[in-house]
XYZ file of C-alpha atoms in Angstrom:
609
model
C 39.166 -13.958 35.676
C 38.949 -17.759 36.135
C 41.651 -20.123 34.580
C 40.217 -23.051 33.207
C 43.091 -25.960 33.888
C 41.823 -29.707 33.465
C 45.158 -31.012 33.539
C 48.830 -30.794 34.928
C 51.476 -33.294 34.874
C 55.226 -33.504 35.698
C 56.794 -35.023 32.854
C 59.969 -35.999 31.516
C 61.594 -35.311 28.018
C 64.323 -35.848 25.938
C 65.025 -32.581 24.496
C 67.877 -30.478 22.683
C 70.290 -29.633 25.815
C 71.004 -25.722 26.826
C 73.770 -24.239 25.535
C 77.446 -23.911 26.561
C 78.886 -20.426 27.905
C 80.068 -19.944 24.532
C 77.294 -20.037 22.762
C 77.575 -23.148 20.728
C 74.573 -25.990 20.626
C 75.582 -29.377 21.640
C 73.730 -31.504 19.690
C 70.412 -33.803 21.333
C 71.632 -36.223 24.081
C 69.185 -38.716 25.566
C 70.975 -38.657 28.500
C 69.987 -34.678 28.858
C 66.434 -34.308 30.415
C 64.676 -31.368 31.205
C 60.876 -32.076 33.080
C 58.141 -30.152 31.960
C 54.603 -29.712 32.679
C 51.539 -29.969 30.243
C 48.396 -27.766 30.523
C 45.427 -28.141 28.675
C 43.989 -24.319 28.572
C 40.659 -22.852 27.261
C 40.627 -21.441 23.712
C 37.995 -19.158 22.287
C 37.714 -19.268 18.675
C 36.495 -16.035 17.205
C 34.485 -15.212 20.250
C 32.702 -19.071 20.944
C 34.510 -21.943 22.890
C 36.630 -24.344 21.373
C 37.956 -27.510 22.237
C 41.178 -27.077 24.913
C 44.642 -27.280 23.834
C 47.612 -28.576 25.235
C 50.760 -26.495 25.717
C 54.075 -27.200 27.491
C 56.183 -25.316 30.050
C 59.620 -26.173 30.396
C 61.134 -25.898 34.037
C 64.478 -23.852 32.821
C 61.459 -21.517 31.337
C 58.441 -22.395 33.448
C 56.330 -19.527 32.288
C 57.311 -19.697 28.510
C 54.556 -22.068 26.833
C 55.447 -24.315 23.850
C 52.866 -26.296 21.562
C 53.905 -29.241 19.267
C 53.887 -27.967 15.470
C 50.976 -31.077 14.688
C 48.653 -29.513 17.591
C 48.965 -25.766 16.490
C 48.121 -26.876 12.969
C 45.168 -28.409 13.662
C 43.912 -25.348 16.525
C 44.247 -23.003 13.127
C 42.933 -25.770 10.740
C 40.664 -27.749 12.579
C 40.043 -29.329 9.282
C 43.243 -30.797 8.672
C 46.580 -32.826 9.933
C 50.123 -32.072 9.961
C 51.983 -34.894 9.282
C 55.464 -35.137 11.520
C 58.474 -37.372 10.947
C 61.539 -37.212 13.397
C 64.874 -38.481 11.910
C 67.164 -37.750 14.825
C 66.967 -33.884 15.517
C 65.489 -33.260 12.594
C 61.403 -33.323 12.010
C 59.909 -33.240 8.673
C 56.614 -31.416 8.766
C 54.403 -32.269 6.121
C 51.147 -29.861 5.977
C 48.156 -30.120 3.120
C 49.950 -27.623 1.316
C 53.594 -27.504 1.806
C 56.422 -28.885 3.729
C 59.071 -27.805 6.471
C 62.376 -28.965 8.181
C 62.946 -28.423 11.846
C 66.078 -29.244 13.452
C 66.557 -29.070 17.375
C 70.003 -29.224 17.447
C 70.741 -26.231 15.376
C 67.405 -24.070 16.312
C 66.563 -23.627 12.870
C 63.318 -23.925 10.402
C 63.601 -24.054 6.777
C 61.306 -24.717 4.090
C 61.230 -24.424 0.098
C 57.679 -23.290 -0.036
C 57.093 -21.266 3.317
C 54.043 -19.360 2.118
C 52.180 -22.769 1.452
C 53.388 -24.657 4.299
C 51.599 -21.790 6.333
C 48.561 -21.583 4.122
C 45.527 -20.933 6.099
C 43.439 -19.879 3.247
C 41.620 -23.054 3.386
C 39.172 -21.621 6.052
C 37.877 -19.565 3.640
C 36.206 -22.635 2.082
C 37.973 -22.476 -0.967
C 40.742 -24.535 -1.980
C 42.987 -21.458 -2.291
C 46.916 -21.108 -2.611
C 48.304 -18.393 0.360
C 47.549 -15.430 -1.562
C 45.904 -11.679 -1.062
C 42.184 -12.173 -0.600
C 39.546 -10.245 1.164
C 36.774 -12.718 0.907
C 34.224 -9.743 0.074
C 31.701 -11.860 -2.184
C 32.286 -9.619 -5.178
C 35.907 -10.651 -6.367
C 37.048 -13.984 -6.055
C 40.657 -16.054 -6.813
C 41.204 -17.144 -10.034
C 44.907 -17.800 -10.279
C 48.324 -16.773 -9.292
C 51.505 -16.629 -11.183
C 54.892 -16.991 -8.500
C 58.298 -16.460 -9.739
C 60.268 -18.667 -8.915
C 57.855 -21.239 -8.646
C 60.140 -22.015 -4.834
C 62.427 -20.236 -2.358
C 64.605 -22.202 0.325
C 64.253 -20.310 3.840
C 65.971 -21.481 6.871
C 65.033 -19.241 9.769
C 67.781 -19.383 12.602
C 66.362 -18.778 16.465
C 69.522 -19.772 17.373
C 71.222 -16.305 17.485
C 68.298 -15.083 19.524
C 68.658 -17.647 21.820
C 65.471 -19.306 21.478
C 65.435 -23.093 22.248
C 63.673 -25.293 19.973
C 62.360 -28.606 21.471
C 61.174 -32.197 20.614
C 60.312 -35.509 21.684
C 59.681 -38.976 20.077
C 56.452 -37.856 18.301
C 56.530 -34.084 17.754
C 58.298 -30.948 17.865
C 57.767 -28.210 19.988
C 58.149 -24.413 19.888
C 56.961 -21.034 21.449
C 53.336 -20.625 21.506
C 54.177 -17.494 19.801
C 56.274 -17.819 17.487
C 55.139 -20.424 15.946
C 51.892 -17.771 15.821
C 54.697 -15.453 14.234
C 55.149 -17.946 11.330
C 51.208 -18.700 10.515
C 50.261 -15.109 10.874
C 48.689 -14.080 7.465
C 47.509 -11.187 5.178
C 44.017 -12.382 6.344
C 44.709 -11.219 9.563
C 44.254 -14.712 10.840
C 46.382 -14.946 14.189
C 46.018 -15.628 18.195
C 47.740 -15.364 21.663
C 47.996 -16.451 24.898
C 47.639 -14.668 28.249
C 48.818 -17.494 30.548
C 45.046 -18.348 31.173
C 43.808 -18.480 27.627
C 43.908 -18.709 24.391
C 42.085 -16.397 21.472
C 42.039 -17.497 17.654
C 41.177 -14.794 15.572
C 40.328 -16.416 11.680
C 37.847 -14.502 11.042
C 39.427 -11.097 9.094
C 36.562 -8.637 9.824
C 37.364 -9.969 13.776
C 40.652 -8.868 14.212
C 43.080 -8.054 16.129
C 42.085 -10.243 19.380
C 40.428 -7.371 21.517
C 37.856 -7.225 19.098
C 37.214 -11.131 19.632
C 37.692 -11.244 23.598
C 38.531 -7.482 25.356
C 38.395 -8.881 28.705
C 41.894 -11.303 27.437
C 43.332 -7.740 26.959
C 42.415 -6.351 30.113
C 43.953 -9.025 31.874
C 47.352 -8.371 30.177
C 47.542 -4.707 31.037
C 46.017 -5.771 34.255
C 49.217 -7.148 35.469
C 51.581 -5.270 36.580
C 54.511 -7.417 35.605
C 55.305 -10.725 33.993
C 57.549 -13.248 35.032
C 61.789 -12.873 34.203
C 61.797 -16.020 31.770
C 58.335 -14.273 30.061
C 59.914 -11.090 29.660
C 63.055 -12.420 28.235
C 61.676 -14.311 25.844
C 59.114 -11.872 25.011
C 61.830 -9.540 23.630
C 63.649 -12.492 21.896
C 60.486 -13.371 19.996
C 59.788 -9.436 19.116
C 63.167 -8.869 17.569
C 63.325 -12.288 15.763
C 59.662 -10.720 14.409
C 61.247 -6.975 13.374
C 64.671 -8.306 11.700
C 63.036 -11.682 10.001
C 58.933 -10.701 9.521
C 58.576 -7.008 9.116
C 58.178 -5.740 5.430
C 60.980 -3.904 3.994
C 59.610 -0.335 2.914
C 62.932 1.735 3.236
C 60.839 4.443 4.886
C 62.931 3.820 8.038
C 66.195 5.480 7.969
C 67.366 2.970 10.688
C 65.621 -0.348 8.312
C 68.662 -0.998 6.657
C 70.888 -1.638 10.065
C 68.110 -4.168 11.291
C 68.163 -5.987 8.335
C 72.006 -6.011 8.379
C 72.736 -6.438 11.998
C 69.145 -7.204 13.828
C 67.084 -4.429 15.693
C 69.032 -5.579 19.159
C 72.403 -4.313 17.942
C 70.511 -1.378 16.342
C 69.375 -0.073 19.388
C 72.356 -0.614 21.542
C 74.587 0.931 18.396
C 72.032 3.967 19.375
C 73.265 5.191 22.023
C 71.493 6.295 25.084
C 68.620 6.791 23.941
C 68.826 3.359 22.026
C 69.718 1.505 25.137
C 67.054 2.772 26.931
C 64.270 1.239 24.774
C 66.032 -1.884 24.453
C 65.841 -2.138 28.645
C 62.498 -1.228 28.402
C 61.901 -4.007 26.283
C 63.468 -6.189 28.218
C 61.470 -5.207 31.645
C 58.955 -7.170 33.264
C 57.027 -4.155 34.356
C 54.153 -3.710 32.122
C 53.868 -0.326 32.167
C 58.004 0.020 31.352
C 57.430 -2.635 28.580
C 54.668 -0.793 26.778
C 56.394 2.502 27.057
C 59.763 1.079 25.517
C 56.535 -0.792 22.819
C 55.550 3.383 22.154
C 59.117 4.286 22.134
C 60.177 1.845 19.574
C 57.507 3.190 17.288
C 60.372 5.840 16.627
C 62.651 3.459 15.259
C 60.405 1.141 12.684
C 57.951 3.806 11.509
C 56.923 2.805 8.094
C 54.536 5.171 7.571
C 51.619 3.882 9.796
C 51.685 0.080 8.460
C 53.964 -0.731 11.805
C 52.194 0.097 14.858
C 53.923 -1.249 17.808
C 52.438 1.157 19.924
C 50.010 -1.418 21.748
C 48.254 0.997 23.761
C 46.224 1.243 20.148
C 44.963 -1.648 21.369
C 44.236 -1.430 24.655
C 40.505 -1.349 25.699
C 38.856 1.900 26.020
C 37.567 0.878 29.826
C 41.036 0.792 31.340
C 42.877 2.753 29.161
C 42.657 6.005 31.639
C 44.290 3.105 34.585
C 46.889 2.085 32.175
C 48.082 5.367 31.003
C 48.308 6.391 34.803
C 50.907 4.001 35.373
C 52.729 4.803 31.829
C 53.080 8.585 32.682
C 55.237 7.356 36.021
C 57.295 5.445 33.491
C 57.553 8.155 31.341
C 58.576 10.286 34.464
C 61.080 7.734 35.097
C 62.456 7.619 31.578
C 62.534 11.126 29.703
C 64.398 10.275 26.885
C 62.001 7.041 26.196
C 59.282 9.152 26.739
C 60.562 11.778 24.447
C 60.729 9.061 21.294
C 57.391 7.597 21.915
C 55.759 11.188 21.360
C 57.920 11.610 17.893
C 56.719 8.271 17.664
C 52.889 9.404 17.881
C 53.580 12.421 15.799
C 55.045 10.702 12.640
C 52.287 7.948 12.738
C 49.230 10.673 12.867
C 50.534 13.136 10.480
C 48.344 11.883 7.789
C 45.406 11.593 9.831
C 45.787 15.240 10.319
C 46.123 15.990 6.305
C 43.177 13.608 6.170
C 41.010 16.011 8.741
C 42.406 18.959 6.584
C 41.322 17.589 3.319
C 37.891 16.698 4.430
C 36.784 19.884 5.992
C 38.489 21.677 2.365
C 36.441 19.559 0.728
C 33.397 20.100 2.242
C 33.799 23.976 2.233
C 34.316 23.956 -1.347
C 31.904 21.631 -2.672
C 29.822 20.469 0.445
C 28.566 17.896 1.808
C 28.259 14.631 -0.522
C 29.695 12.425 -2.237
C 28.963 13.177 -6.101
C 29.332 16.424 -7.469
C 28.874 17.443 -11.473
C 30.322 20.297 -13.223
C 29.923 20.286 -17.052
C 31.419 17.628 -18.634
C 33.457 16.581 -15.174
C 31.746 14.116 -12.510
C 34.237 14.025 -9.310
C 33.159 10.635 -6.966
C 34.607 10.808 -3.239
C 35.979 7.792 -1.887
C 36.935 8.322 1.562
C 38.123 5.101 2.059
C 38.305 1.027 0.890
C 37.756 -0.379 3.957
C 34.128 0.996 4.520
C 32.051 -1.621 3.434
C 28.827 -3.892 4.421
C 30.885 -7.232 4.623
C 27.986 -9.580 6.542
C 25.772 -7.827 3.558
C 27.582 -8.334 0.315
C 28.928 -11.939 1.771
C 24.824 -12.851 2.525
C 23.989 -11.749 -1.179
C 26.618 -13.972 -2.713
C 24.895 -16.311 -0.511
C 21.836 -16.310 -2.096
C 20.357 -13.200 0.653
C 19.545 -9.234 -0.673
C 21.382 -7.178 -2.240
C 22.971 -4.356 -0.068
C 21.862 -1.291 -0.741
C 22.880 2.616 -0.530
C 19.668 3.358 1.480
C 20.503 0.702 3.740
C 24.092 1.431 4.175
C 25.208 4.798 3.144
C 28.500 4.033 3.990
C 29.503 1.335 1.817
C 32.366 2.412 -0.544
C 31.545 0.282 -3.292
C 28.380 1.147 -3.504
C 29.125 4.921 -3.554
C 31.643 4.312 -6.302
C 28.664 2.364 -8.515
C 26.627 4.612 -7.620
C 28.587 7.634 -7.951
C 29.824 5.564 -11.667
C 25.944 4.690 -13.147
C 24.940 8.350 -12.846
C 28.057 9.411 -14.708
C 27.550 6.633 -17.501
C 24.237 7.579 -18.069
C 24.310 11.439 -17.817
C 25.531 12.191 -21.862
C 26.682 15.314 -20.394
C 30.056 13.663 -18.836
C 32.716 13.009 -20.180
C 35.395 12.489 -17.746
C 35.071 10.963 -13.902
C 37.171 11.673 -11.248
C 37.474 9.210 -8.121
C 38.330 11.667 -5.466
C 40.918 9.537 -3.036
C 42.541 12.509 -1.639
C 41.708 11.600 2.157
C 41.974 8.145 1.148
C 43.915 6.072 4.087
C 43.261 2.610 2.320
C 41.894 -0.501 3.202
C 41.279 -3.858 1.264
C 42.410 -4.662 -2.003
C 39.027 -6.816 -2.819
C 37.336 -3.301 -3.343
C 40.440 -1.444 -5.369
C 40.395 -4.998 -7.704
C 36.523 -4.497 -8.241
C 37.279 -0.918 -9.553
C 40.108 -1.622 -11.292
C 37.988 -4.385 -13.033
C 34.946 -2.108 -13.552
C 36.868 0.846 -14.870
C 39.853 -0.774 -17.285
C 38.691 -4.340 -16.996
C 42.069 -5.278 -14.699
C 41.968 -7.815 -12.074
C 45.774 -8.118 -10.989
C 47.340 -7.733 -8.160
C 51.418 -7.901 -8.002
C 53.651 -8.172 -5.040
C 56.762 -8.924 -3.490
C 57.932 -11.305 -0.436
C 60.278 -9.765 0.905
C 61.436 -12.734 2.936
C 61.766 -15.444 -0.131
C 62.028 -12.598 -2.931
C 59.207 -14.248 -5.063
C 56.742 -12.181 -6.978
C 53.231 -13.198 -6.866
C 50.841 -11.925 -9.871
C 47.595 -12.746 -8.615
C 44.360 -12.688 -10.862
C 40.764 -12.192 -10.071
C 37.151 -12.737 -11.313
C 35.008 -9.447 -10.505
C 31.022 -10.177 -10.745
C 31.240 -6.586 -12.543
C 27.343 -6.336 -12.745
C 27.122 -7.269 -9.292
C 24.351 -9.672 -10.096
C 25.613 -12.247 -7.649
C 26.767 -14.360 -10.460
C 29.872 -14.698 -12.079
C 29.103 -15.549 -15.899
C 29.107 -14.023 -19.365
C 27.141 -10.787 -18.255
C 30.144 -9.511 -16.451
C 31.878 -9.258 -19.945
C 29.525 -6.797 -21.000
C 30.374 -4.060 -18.704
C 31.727 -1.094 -20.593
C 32.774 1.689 -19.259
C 32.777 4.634 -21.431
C 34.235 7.561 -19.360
C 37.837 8.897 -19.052
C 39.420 8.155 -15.540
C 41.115 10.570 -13.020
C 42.160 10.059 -9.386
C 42.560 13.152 -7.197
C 45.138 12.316 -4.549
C 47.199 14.022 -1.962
C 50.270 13.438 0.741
C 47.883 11.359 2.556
C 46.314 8.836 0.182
C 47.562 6.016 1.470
C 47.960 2.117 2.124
C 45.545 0.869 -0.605
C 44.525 4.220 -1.788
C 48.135 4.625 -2.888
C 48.053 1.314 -4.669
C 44.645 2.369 -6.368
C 46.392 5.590 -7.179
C 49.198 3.426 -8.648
C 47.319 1.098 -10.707
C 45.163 3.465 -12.309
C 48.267 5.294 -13.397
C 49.733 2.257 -14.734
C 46.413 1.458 -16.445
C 46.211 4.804 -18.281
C 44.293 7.347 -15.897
C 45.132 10.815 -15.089
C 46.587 11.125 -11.678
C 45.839 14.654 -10.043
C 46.861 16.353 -6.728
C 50.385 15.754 -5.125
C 52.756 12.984 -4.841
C 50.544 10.486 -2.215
C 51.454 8.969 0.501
C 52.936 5.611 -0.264
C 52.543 2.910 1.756
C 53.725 -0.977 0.332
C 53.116 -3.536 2.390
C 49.684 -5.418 3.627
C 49.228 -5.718 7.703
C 49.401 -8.597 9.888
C 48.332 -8.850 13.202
C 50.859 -10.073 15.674
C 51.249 -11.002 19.139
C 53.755 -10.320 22.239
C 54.437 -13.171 24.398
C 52.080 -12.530 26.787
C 49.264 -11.834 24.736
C 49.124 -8.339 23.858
C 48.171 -6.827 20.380
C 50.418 -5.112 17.666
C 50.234 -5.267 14.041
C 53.442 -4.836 11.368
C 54.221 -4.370 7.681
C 53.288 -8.189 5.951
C 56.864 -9.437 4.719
C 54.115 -11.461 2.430
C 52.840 -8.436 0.102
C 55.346 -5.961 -0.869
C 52.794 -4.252 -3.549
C 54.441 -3.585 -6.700
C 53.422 -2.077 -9.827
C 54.389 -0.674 -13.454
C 56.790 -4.224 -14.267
C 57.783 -4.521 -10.702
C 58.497 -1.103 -9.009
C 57.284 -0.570 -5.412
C 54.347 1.894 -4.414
C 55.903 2.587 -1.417
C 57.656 5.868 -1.995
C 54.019 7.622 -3.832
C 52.836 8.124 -6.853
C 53.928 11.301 -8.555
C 50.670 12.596 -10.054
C 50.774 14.193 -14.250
C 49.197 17.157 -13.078
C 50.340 18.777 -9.636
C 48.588 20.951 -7.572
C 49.348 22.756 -4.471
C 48.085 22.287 -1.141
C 49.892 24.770 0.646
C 48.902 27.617 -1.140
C 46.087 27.013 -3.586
C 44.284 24.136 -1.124
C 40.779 24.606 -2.727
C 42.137 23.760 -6.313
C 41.976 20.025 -5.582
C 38.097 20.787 -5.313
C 37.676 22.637 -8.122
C 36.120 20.366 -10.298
C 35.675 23.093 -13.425
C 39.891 23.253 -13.557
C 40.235 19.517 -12.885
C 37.900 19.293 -15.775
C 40.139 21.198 -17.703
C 43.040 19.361 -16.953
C 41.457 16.204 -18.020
C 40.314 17.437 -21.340
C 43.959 17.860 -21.831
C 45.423 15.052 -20.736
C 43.159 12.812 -22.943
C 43.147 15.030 -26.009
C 46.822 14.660 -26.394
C 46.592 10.807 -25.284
C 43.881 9.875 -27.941
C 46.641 12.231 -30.161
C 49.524 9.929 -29.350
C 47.143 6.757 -29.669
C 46.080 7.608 -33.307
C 49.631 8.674 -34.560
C 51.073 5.555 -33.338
C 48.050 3.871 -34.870
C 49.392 5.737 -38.207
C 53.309 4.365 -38.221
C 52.359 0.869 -37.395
């Protein structure tokens, strides 16, 4: 692979000086000078060239690269400026939407409005606050309620030893972390591999192999990275677990991290503990993605988390790679032993998922609408499935999608699978099957939310600032590619049920939770859980992993988390009984219970007041 480099220059800066052996920061002195070198690179922009960008390498960490804060702004937001004040070692950053402090001499970022200082929701189109949104076509933002209204953060990269830098007119930091900071619940984020960069904005794009595999193949091509690389890569990735990762308290080692920092959690470990933390540290890339698989073991969320990057890694050299992993693993047993418990916790559900759609099947066959008497049971395998080129074309003025065209699309099962039921008079009662249900956006949950109980919210939690975000929507609930009076006359007539199980997850758990909240009977076992939205992140040197959003900590029910499951009001058991989740006559049943004794409790409470 070629490296496009148009220019290289030795320069000379006043920066923050290194520190002493103990530790401490001695504070900006013009008479310390470190020389650097400037490179303008290549950057690909959701698969198409974009205009170079200039990054800085340091000569006490030559193969670390830096970009000012005003030029990373305007890569991700080509549409706008970030406005930069220095006052000594301090730099006020001023951005469209929100503003930031850094200071040099301490190593620190703060802000009183973090989430809109790194607000890229403006390349949407839409003049949108930084807030959960799919752009799907069918829902769009309407408003947000945050309480409080602002949260100071101050971020310190000081105790992991990471040098912020600055000059006259800007401030500089690591390529990546600054990445670290923008990264957002669109899935907006980029890297760089030493020869290039990738932007991923584009959320059906992500993560960057999608965009550009061959930047990927490079990476793993490699067979090691450079000392200064390697030690800041694993500076960068535990500044990213202890101050980025969502807090789900599925972890039973979360609560150490948070208190003392994923570095002392691992050495505090043990063996074993020490040996993934080397890993980490090593500048082989094989030994480096095995400690990657190995620390799987110790932030498994669930399946949210997935540091193991070889998820990642191209199909086309993924045989290669996995050669040189298994001498690693040879090497290091006991790493090798927690990356497979890794593997194993974070593909349980797939297997329940397997299970449930072969029981399924058996019992009712194939399909995805099945009618018994007075009971219509709708299977939504997932909310990620969806025509997104299609419905976004439509809303643009292009055709409707359609079932024929693509069978596939969740939503339009659901209305599909929801007209029939409306207009058979036979049915009284439809269930939305979400029992293999692993998730996917919250756009589609919101439109059935809206379509079912007329709800549009969406509630959540940053876990980093401790604000609660209750977001509203507008649903086009005829899906008439309008949004007008019309949608107000969607009624919806049926009673609601959700059939779930131990692997409804991610947003089918949330689904599960908010139709619970909103009055539907919940059937099955207690599902999976699963809190927090994904973001896409990036290792130092350019390889893919994605985490738990610190952004969207999904609440529900006046603020408690979905992350633990949703107890269902009717269980059933899997182990034994499997095929009663399918048995749509005893669901049935079940429901003509549940809302005989609700429309019971509604009139007598009717009668006292």
């Amino acid at each position: 692979m070629t490296c496009c480099v148009l220019a290289a220059m030795v320069l000379t800066a006043c920066v923050d000086s290194n520190r002493d052996n103990n530790g401490s920061v001695e504070i900006d002195d013009p008479g310390s000078r470190i020389g650097y070198t400037e490179r303008a690179v290549p950057v690909n922009r959701d698969g198409k060239p974009a205009e170079e960008v200039t990054l800085r390498f340091y000569s006490d960490q030559p193969n670390v690269a830096y970009i000012s804060a005003r030029n990373f702004h305007h890569m991700m937001l080509p549409h706008q400026q970030l406005a930069v004040k220095r006052n000594g070692n301090s730099y006020e950053l001023k951005s469209r939407d929100g503003q930031a402090t850094v200071d040099i001499g301490s190593d620190t970022f703060s802000s009183d409005n973090f989430e809109a200082f790194t607000n890229m929701q403006s390349l949407t189109g839409q003049d949108l606050p930084n807030v959960g949104y799919d752009e799907t076509g069918f829902v769009r933002f309407k408003s947000v309620d945050i309480t409080p209204k602002t949260a100071h953060v101050t971020l310190n990269f000081h105790k992991y030893g990471i040098d912020l830098r600055g000059d006259e007119q800007d401030v500089y930091l690591p390529f990546t972390l600054v990445n670290d900071l923008y990264s957002d619940l669109n899935l907006r984020t980029t890297g760089f591999n030493g020869e290039r960069i990738v932007i991923c904005v584009n959320p059906n794009r992500s993560p960057i192999q999608v965009v550009d595999s061959t930047f990927i193949i490079a990476n793993y091509q490699r067979e090691s990275i450079p000392a200064d690389l390697a030690k800041y890569r694993y500076q960068d990735l535990c500044f990213t677990i202890d101050n980025l990762l969502g807090h789900t308290e599925r972890s039973p080692y979360e609560a150490q991290w948070i208190a003392n920092g994923i570095d002392h959690t691992l050495e505090a470990q043990g063996e074993e503990g020490r040996t993934v933390r080397q890993l980490l540290q090593s500048t082989n890339t094989a030994e480096f993605v095995l400690g990657m698989q190995a620390l799987q073991y110790y932030v498994h969320d669930g399946g949210h988390t997935w540091v193991n990057i070889t998820r990642y890694c191209p199909k086309s050299i993924l045989p290669s790679v996995n050669q040189r992993i298994e001498k690693a693993r040879s090497a290091y047993p006991i790493a090798a032993r927690l990356a497979d418990e890794g593997v194993k916790m974070t593909t349980q559900k797939f297997k329940i998922e397997e299970e449930m759609n072969a029981l399924r099947e058996k019992v009712l066959g194939k399909g995805r609408y099945f009618k018994k008497g007075n009971t219509a049971l709708c299977v939504i395998l997932t909310f990620s499935e969806l025509d997104w080129g299609g419905w976004l074309n439509y809303y643009s003025g292009g055709p409707k999608p359609t079932l024929e065209n693509t069978p596939d699309d969740e939503l339009l099962v659901f209305l599909d699978g929801w007209q029939r039921a409306q207009a058979d008079p036979e049915v009284e009662h439809f269930i939305i099957d979400c029992s293999s249900n692993m998730g996917g956006s919250s756009d589609i949950a919101t439109a059935f939310t809206s379509i079912l109980y007329d709800d549009s919210h969406l509630r959540y939690e940053n876990t980093m600032t401790g604000q609660r975000s209750d977001c509203l929507y507008d649903v086009d609930r005829n899906f008439d590619g309008q949004y007008d009076e019309k949608d107000k006359e969607v009624k919806n007539r049926l009673n609601v049920g959700v059939l779930c199980s131990a692997c409804t997850w991610s947003c089918g758990n949330y689904f599960t939770a908010r139709m619970k909240e909103l009055g539907a009977l919940v059937i099955g076992e207690a599902s999976g859980g699963g809190s927090c939205a994904i973001q896409h992140m990036s290792t130092a040197n350019g390889l893919d992993y994605r985490i738990s959003s610190f952004r969207s900590h999904i609440t529900y029910d006046g603020g408690k988390s979905v992350d633990p499951g949703i107890e269902p009001h009717k269980l059933l058991d899997r182990k034994n009984h499997p095929e009663s989740f399918y048995d749509i006559e005893a669901l049935g049943k079940m429901m003509d219970e549940y809302y005989k004794q609700t429309q019971q409790e509604k009139m007598l409470k009717i009668h006292k007041e």
